[in-house]
Amino acid sequence: DAGFEQVIARPHLFYLDRTNPAERDKMLTYWLDLMRSAFHETAAAGYTSLECWQEAEHDMRELRKRDDAVFYYTFFQATGRTPVQKRP
């Protein structure tokens, strides 16, 4: 319990398929760039290797070429209020 009130958590999702190939490609490109930006730190921490990264990059590039590719991503966003402090 972090002390918040009126907490609301909502799921948000992205579903992109062949009906909107430009947006799907844009999102896949964004995620590839995001993965690329984290590579050095994650490799230095021992979470990945150059070989693993190269495979992932190859797979993402191949995925962008496929007409039947689907991008699906869900995240949750929560909002809340801190309680109002009463003055003495």
mmCIF file of N, CA and C in Angstrom:
data_model
loop_
_atom_site.group_PDB
_atom_site.id
_atom_site.type_symbol
_atom_site.label_atom_id
_atom_site.label_comp_id
_atom_site.label_asym_id
_atom_site.label_seq_id
_atom_site.Cartn_x
_atom_site.Cartn_y
_atom_site.Cartn_z
ATOM 1 N N ASP A 1 0.848 -1.173 0.000
ATOM 2 C CA ASP A 1 0.000 0.000 0.000
ATOM 3 C C ASP A 1 0.893 1.235 0.000
ATOM 4 N N ALA A 2 0.830 1.990 -1.077
ATOM 5 C CA ALA A 2 1.674 3.178 -1.213
ATOM 6 C C ALA A 2 0.975 4.438 -0.718
ATOM 7 N N GLY A 3 -0.249 4.307 -0.210
ATOM 8 C CA GLY A 3 -0.940 5.451 0.336
ATOM 9 C C GLY A 3 -1.758 6.251 -0.660
ATOM 10 N N PHE A 4 -1.942 5.745 -1.851
ATOM 11 C CA PHE A 4 -2.744 6.460 -2.840
ATOM 12 C C PHE A 4 -4.223 6.159 -2.655
ATOM 13 N N GLU A 5 -5.049 7.101 -3.070
ATOM 14 C CA GLU A 5 -6.500 6.934 -3.049
ATOM 15 C C GLU A 5 -7.023 7.041 -4.474
ATOM 16 N N GLN A 6 -8.234 6.585 -4.661
ATOM 17 C CA GLN A 6 -8.897 6.663 -5.968
ATOM 18 C C GLN A 6 -8.003 6.089 -7.076
ATOM 19 N N VAL A 7 -7.460 4.929 -6.814
ATOM 20 C CA VAL A 7 -6.563 4.286 -7.772
ATOM 21 C C VAL A 7 -7.384 3.624 -8.871
ATOM 22 N N ILE A 8 -7.006 3.901 -10.089
ATOM 23 C CA ILE A 8 -7.651 3.294 -11.255
ATOM 24 C C ILE A 8 -6.546 2.744 -12.151
ATOM 25 N N ALA A 9 -6.636 1.475 -12.484
ATOM 26 C CA ALA A 9 -5.680 0.846 -13.405
ATOM 27 C C ALA A 9 -6.441 0.399 -14.642
ATOM 28 N N ARG A 10 -5.919 0.759 -15.787
ATOM 29 C CA ARG A 10 -6.581 0.417 -17.049
ATOM 30 C C ARG A 10 -5.575 -0.222 -18.009
ATOM 31 N N PRO A 11 -6.030 -1.255 -18.722
ATOM 32 C CA PRO A 11 -5.163 -1.817 -19.765
ATOM 33 C C PRO A 11 -5.288 -0.988 -21.045
ATOM 34 N N HIS A 12 -4.211 -0.893 -21.760
ATOM 35 C CA HIS A 12 -4.190 -0.261 -23.083
ATOM 36 C C HIS A 12 -3.505 -1.250 -24.012
ATOM 37 N N LEU A 13 -3.976 -1.330 -25.236
ATOM 38 C CA LEU A 13 -3.339 -2.283 -26.139
ATOM 39 C C LEU A 13 -3.150 -1.716 -27.523
ATOM 40 N N PHE A 14 -2.160 -2.262 -28.178
ATOM 41 C CA PHE A 14 -1.905 -1.994 -29.582
ATOM 42 C C PHE A 14 -2.103 -3.310 -30.318
ATOM 43 N N TYR A 15 -2.946 -3.296 -31.329
ATOM 44 C CA TYR A 15 -3.116 -4.458 -32.202
ATOM 45 C C TYR A 15 -3.009 -3.933 -33.620
ATOM 46 N N LEU A 16 -1.944 -4.302 -34.287
ATOM 47 C CA LEU A 16 -1.711 -3.815 -35.641
ATOM 48 C C LEU A 16 -1.465 -5.005 -36.554
ATOM 49 N N ASP A 17 -2.216 -5.049 -37.648
ATOM 50 C CA ASP A 17 -2.085 -6.160 -38.585
ATOM 51 C C ASP A 17 -2.087 -5.628 -40.013
ATOM 52 N N ARG A 18 -2.428 -6.491 -40.961
ATOM 53 C CA ARG A 18 -2.361 -6.117 -42.377
ATOM 54 C C ARG A 18 -3.341 -5.017 -42.758
ATOM 55 N N THR A 19 -4.306 -4.727 -41.884
ATOM 56 C CA THR A 19 -5.260 -3.662 -42.201
ATOM 57 C C THR A 19 -4.634 -2.276 -42.080
ATOM 58 N N ASN A 20 -3.503 -2.182 -41.405
ATOM 59 C CA ASN A 20 -2.807 -0.904 -41.272
ATOM 60 C C ASN A 20 -1.292 -1.153 -41.300
ATOM 61 N N PRO A 21 -0.776 -1.532 -42.468
ATOM 62 C CA PRO A 21 0.635 -1.915 -42.549
ATOM 63 C C PRO A 21 1.611 -0.782 -42.220
ATOM 64 N N ALA A 22 1.253 0.452 -42.528
ATOM 65 C CA ALA A 22 2.165 1.563 -42.243
ATOM 66 C C ALA A 22 2.347 1.747 -40.735
ATOM 67 N N GLU A 23 1.260 1.692 -39.983
ATOM 68 C CA GLU A 23 1.350 1.821 -38.521
ATOM 69 C C GLU A 23 2.063 0.626 -37.906
ATOM 70 N N ARG A 24 1.787 -0.566 -38.441
ATOM 71 C CA ARG A 24 2.459 -1.772 -37.944
ATOM 72 C C ARG A 24 3.966 -1.656 -38.158
ATOM 73 N N ASP A 25 4.381 -1.225 -39.333
ATOM 74 C CA ASP A 25 5.805 -1.078 -39.620
ATOM 75 C C ASP A 25 6.432 -0.007 -38.731
ATOM 76 N N LYS A 26 5.708 1.067 -38.516
ATOM 77 C CA LYS A 26 6.190 2.140 -37.642
ATOM 78 C C LYS A 26 6.425 1.618 -36.224
ATOM 79 N N MET A 27 5.492 0.810 -35.720
ATOM 80 C CA MET A 27 5.621 0.280 -34.362
ATOM 81 C C MET A 27 6.757 -0.741 -34.281
ATOM 82 N N LEU A 28 6.880 -1.608 -35.271
ATOM 83 C CA LEU A 28 7.972 -2.579 -35.273
ATOM 84 C C LEU A 28 9.329 -1.878 -35.356
ATOM 85 N N THR A 29 9.407 -0.827 -36.142
ATOM 86 C CA THR A 29 10.641 -0.046 -36.237
ATOM 87 C C THR A 29 10.960 0.607 -34.900
ATOM 88 N N TYR A 30 9.937 1.154 -34.248
ATOM 89 C CA TYR A 30 10.125 1.771 -32.930
ATOM 90 C C TYR A 30 10.696 0.760 -31.939
ATOM 91 N N TRP A 31 10.112 -0.454 -31.904
ATOM 92 C CA TRP A 31 10.583 -1.466 -30.952
ATOM 93 C C TRP A 31 11.978 -1.962 -31.290
ATOM 94 N N LEU A 32 12.290 -2.052 -32.560
ATOM 95 C CA LEU A 32 13.646 -2.437 -32.950
ATOM 96 C C LEU A 32 14.647 -1.383 -32.471
ATOM 97 N N ASP A 33 14.311 -0.121 -32.660
ATOM 98 C CA ASP A 33 15.186 0.956 -32.189
ATOM 99 C C ASP A 33 15.305 0.949 -30.665
ATOM 100 N N LEU A 34 14.205 0.674 -29.987
ATOM 101 C CA LEU A 34 14.218 0.606 -28.529
ATOM 102 C C LEU A 34 15.120 -0.532 -28.047
ATOM 103 N N MET A 35 14.988 -1.688 -28.680
ATOM 104 C CA MET A 35 15.841 -2.830 -28.336
ATOM 105 C C MET A 35 17.312 -2.490 -28.585
ATOM 106 N N ARG A 36 17.562 -1.838 -29.705
ATOM 107 C CA ARG A 36 18.940 -1.475 -30.058
ATOM 108 C C ARG A 36 19.522 -0.524 -29.009
ATOM 109 N N SER A 37 18.717 0.413 -28.539
ATOM 110 C CA SER A 37 19.218 1.398 -27.576
ATOM 111 C C SER A 37 19.575 0.765 -26.234
ATOM 112 N N ALA A 38 18.990 -0.369 -25.925
ATOM 113 C CA ALA A 38 19.246 -1.024 -24.638
ATOM 114 C C ALA A 38 20.314 -2.115 -24.727
ATOM 115 N N PHE A 39 20.793 -2.402 -25.919
ATOM 116 C CA PHE A 39 21.684 -3.548 -26.085
ATOM 117 C C PHE A 39 22.941 -3.462 -25.222
ATOM 118 N N HIS A 40 23.674 -2.363 -25.290
ATOM 119 C CA HIS A 40 24.967 -2.293 -24.596
ATOM 120 C C HIS A 40 24.820 -2.461 -23.086
ATOM 121 N N GLU A 41 23.817 -1.822 -22.509
ATOM 122 C CA GLU A 41 23.620 -1.954 -21.059
ATOM 123 C C GLU A 41 23.200 -3.370 -20.676
ATOM 124 N N THR A 42 22.297 -3.967 -21.452
ATOM 125 C CA THR A 42 21.841 -5.315 -21.107
ATOM 126 C C THR A 42 22.940 -6.343 -21.345
ATOM 127 N N ALA A 43 23.759 -6.132 -22.367
ATOM 128 C CA ALA A 43 24.879 -7.049 -22.614
ATOM 129 C C ALA A 43 25.921 -6.915 -21.505
ATOM 130 N N ALA A 44 26.212 -5.684 -21.093
ATOM 131 C CA ALA A 44 27.197 -5.469 -20.027
ATOM 132 C C ALA A 44 26.736 -6.094 -18.715
ATOM 133 N N ALA A 45 25.424 -6.131 -18.507
ATOM 134 C CA ALA A 45 24.878 -6.727 -17.279
ATOM 135 C C ALA A 45 24.742 -8.243 -17.395
ATOM 136 N N GLY A 46 25.049 -8.785 -18.576
ATOM 137 C CA GLY A 46 24.988 -10.231 -18.766
ATOM 138 C C GLY A 46 23.614 -10.770 -19.116
ATOM 139 N N TYR A 47 22.689 -9.884 -19.493
ATOM 140 C CA TYR A 47 21.330 -10.324 -19.821
ATOM 141 C C TYR A 47 21.184 -10.776 -21.266
ATOM 142 N N THR A 48 22.115 -10.410 -22.122
ATOM 143 C CA THR A 48 22.045 -10.796 -23.527
ATOM 144 C C THR A 48 23.466 -10.886 -24.079
ATOM 145 N N SER A 49 23.548 -11.342 -25.306
ATOM 146 C CA SER A 49 24.847 -11.455 -25.977
ATOM 147 C C SER A 49 24.715 -10.865 -27.375
ATOM 148 N N LEU A 50 25.842 -10.636 -28.013
ATOM 149 C CA LEU A 50 25.823 -10.117 -29.375
ATOM 150 C C LEU A 50 25.086 -11.086 -30.289
ATOM 151 N N GLU A 51 25.334 -12.367 -30.123
ATOM 152 C CA GLU A 51 24.665 -13.376 -30.957
ATOM 153 C C GLU A 51 23.147 -13.321 -30.777
ATOM 154 N N CYS A 52 22.704 -13.235 -29.546
ATOM 155 C CA CYS A 52 21.269 -13.161 -29.269
ATOM 156 C C CYS A 52 20.671 -11.892 -29.880
ATOM 157 N N TRP A 53 21.361 -10.771 -29.723
ATOM 158 C CA TRP A 53 20.886 -9.514 -30.287
ATOM 159 C C TRP A 53 20.799 -9.599 -31.805
ATOM 160 N N GLN A 54 21.814 -10.161 -32.442
ATOM 161 C CA GLN A 54 21.800 -10.262 -33.900
ATOM 162 C C GLN A 54 20.635 -11.122 -34.386
ATOM 163 N N GLU A 55 20.328 -12.189 -33.666
ATOM 164 C CA GLU A 55 19.176 -13.027 -34.017
ATOM 165 C C GLU A 55 17.875 -12.250 -33.863
ATOM 166 N N ALA A 56 17.748 -11.523 -32.773
ATOM 167 C CA ALA A 56 16.529 -10.742 -32.533
ATOM 168 C C ALA A 56 16.364 -9.656 -33.588
ATOM 169 N N GLU A 57 17.449 -8.986 -33.924
ATOM 170 C CA GLU A 57 17.393 -7.943 -34.944
ATOM 171 C C GLU A 57 16.991 -8.540 -36.290
ATOM 172 N N HIS A 58 17.572 -9.669 -36.633
ATOM 173 C CA HIS A 58 17.221 -10.349 -37.881
ATOM 174 C C HIS A 58 15.737 -10.714 -37.899
ATOM 175 N N ASP A 59 15.255 -11.283 -36.805
ATOM 176 C CA ASP A 59 13.848 -11.681 -36.730
ATOM 177 C C ASP A 59 12.913 -10.482 -36.859
ATOM 178 N N MET A 60 13.254 -9.378 -36.213
ATOM 179 C CA MET A 60 12.406 -8.180 -36.312
ATOM 180 C C MET A 60 12.399 -7.640 -37.739
ATOM 181 N N ARG A 61 13.540 -7.645 -38.392
ATOM 182 C CA ARG A 61 13.592 -7.165 -39.779
ATOM 183 C C ARG A 61 12.785 -8.079 -40.705
ATOM 184 N N GLU A 62 12.874 -9.379 -40.480
ATOM 185 C CA GLU A 62 12.094 -10.325 -41.285
ATOM 186 C C GLU A 62 10.599 -10.154 -41.020
ATOM 187 N N LEU A 63 10.248 -9.926 -39.785
ATOM 188 C CA LEU A 63 8.847 -9.731 -39.421
ATOM 189 C C LEU A 63 8.261 -8.527 -40.147
ATOM 190 N N ARG A 64 9.032 -7.473 -40.278
ATOM 191 C CA ARG A 64 8.555 -6.273 -40.971
ATOM 192 C C ARG A 64 8.240 -6.549 -42.435
ATOM 193 N N LYS A 65 8.833 -7.570 -43.020
ATOM 194 C CA LYS A 65 8.605 -7.899 -44.432
ATOM 195 C C LYS A 65 7.336 -8.716 -44.650
ATOM 196 N N ARG A 66 6.795 -9.295 -43.601
ATOM 197 C CA ARG A 66 5.672 -10.224 -43.742
ATOM 198 C C ARG A 66 4.336 -9.490 -43.748
ATOM 199 N N ASP A 67 3.526 -9.776 -44.766
ATOM 200 C CA ASP A 67 2.192 -9.174 -44.841
ATOM 201 C C ASP A 67 1.267 -9.688 -43.747
ATOM 202 N N ASP A 68 1.510 -10.910 -43.280
ATOM 203 C CA ASP A 68 0.621 -11.504 -42.275
ATOM 204 C C ASP A 68 1.093 -11.257 -40.838
ATOM 205 N N ALA A 69 2.086 -10.400 -40.667
ATOM 206 C CA ALA A 69 2.603 -10.119 -39.322
ATOM 207 C C ALA A 69 1.564 -9.362 -38.499
ATOM 208 N N VAL A 70 1.560 -9.661 -37.207
ATOM 209 C CA VAL A 70 0.672 -8.981 -36.261
ATOM 210 C C VAL A 70 1.529 -8.437 -35.126
ATOM 211 N N PHE A 71 1.289 -7.195 -34.765
ATOM 212 C CA PHE A 71 1.936 -6.603 -33.596
ATOM 213 C C PHE A 71 0.862 -6.434 -32.536
ATOM 214 N N TYR A 72 1.078 -7.050 -31.387
ATOM 215 C CA TYR A 72 0.129 -6.957 -30.270
ATOM 216 C C TYR A 72 0.912 -6.650 -29.008
ATOM 217 N N TYR A 73 0.514 -5.601 -28.329
ATOM 218 C CA TYR A 73 1.213 -5.203 -27.109
ATOM 219 C C TYR A 73 0.190 -4.637 -26.135
ATOM 220 N N THR A 74 0.249 -5.066 -24.896
ATOM 221 C CA THR A 74 -0.635 -4.558 -23.855
ATOM 222 C C THR A 74 0.197 -4.007 -22.709
ATOM 223 N N PHE A 75 -0.231 -2.877 -22.195
ATOM 224 C CA PHE A 75 0.391 -2.336 -20.988
ATOM 225 C C PHE A 75 -0.711 -1.796 -20.089
ATOM 226 N N PHE A 76 -0.387 -1.634 -18.836
ATOM 227 C CA PHE A 76 -1.339 -1.091 -17.870
ATOM 228 C C PHE A 76 -0.850 0.271 -17.411
ATOM 229 N N GLN A 77 -1.801 1.173 -17.259
ATOM 230 C CA GLN A 77 -1.497 2.495 -16.740
ATOM 231 C C GLN A 77 -2.389 2.726 -15.528
ATOM 232 N N ALA A 78 -1.792 3.170 -14.453
ATOM 233 C CA ALA A 78 -2.550 3.426 -13.230
ATOM 234 C C ALA A 78 -2.426 4.893 -12.838
ATOM 235 N N THR A 79 -3.511 5.411 -12.304
ATOM 236 C CA THR A 79 -3.512 6.764 -11.760
ATOM 237 C C THR A 79 -4.068 6.710 -10.347
ATOM 238 N N GLY A 80 -3.705 7.658 -9.552
ATOM 239 C CA GLY A 80 -4.210 7.740 -8.186
ATOM 240 C C GLY A 80 -3.921 9.113 -7.618
ATOM 241 N N ARG A 81 -4.497 9.356 -6.490
ATOM 242 C CA ARG A 81 -4.309 10.647 -5.822
ATOM 243 C C ARG A 81 -3.698 10.419 -4.448
ATOM 244 N N THR A 82 -2.864 11.350 -4.057
ATOM 245 C CA THR A 82 -2.350 11.291 -2.692
ATOM 246 C C THR A 82 -3.396 11.924 -1.783
ATOM 247 N N PRO A 83 -3.543 11.404 -0.586
ATOM 248 C CA PRO A 83 -4.544 11.960 0.320
ATOM 249 C C PRO A 83 -4.227 13.416 0.662
ATOM 250 N N VAL A 84 -5.273 14.181 0.815
ATOM 251 C CA VAL A 84 -5.111 15.579 1.202
ATOM 252 C C VAL A 84 -4.729 15.622 2.678
ATOM 253 N N GLN A 85 -3.677 16.337 2.968
ATOM 254 C CA GLN A 85 -3.228 16.478 4.353
ATOM 255 C C GLN A 85 -4.072 17.548 5.038
ATOM 256 N N LYS A 86 -4.667 17.188 6.156
ATOM 257 C CA LYS A 86 -5.463 18.158 6.912
ATOM 258 C C LYS A 86 -4.534 19.016 7.754
ATOM 259 N N ARG A 87 -4.820 20.289 7.766
ATOM 260 C CA ARG A 87 -4.012 21.218 8.567
ATOM 261 C C ARG A 87 -4.433 21.135 10.029
ATOM 262 N N PRO A 88 -3.461 21.219 10.924
ATOM 263 C CA PRO A 88 -3.806 21.155 12.364
ATOM 264 C C PRO A 88 -4.529 22.391 12.853
#
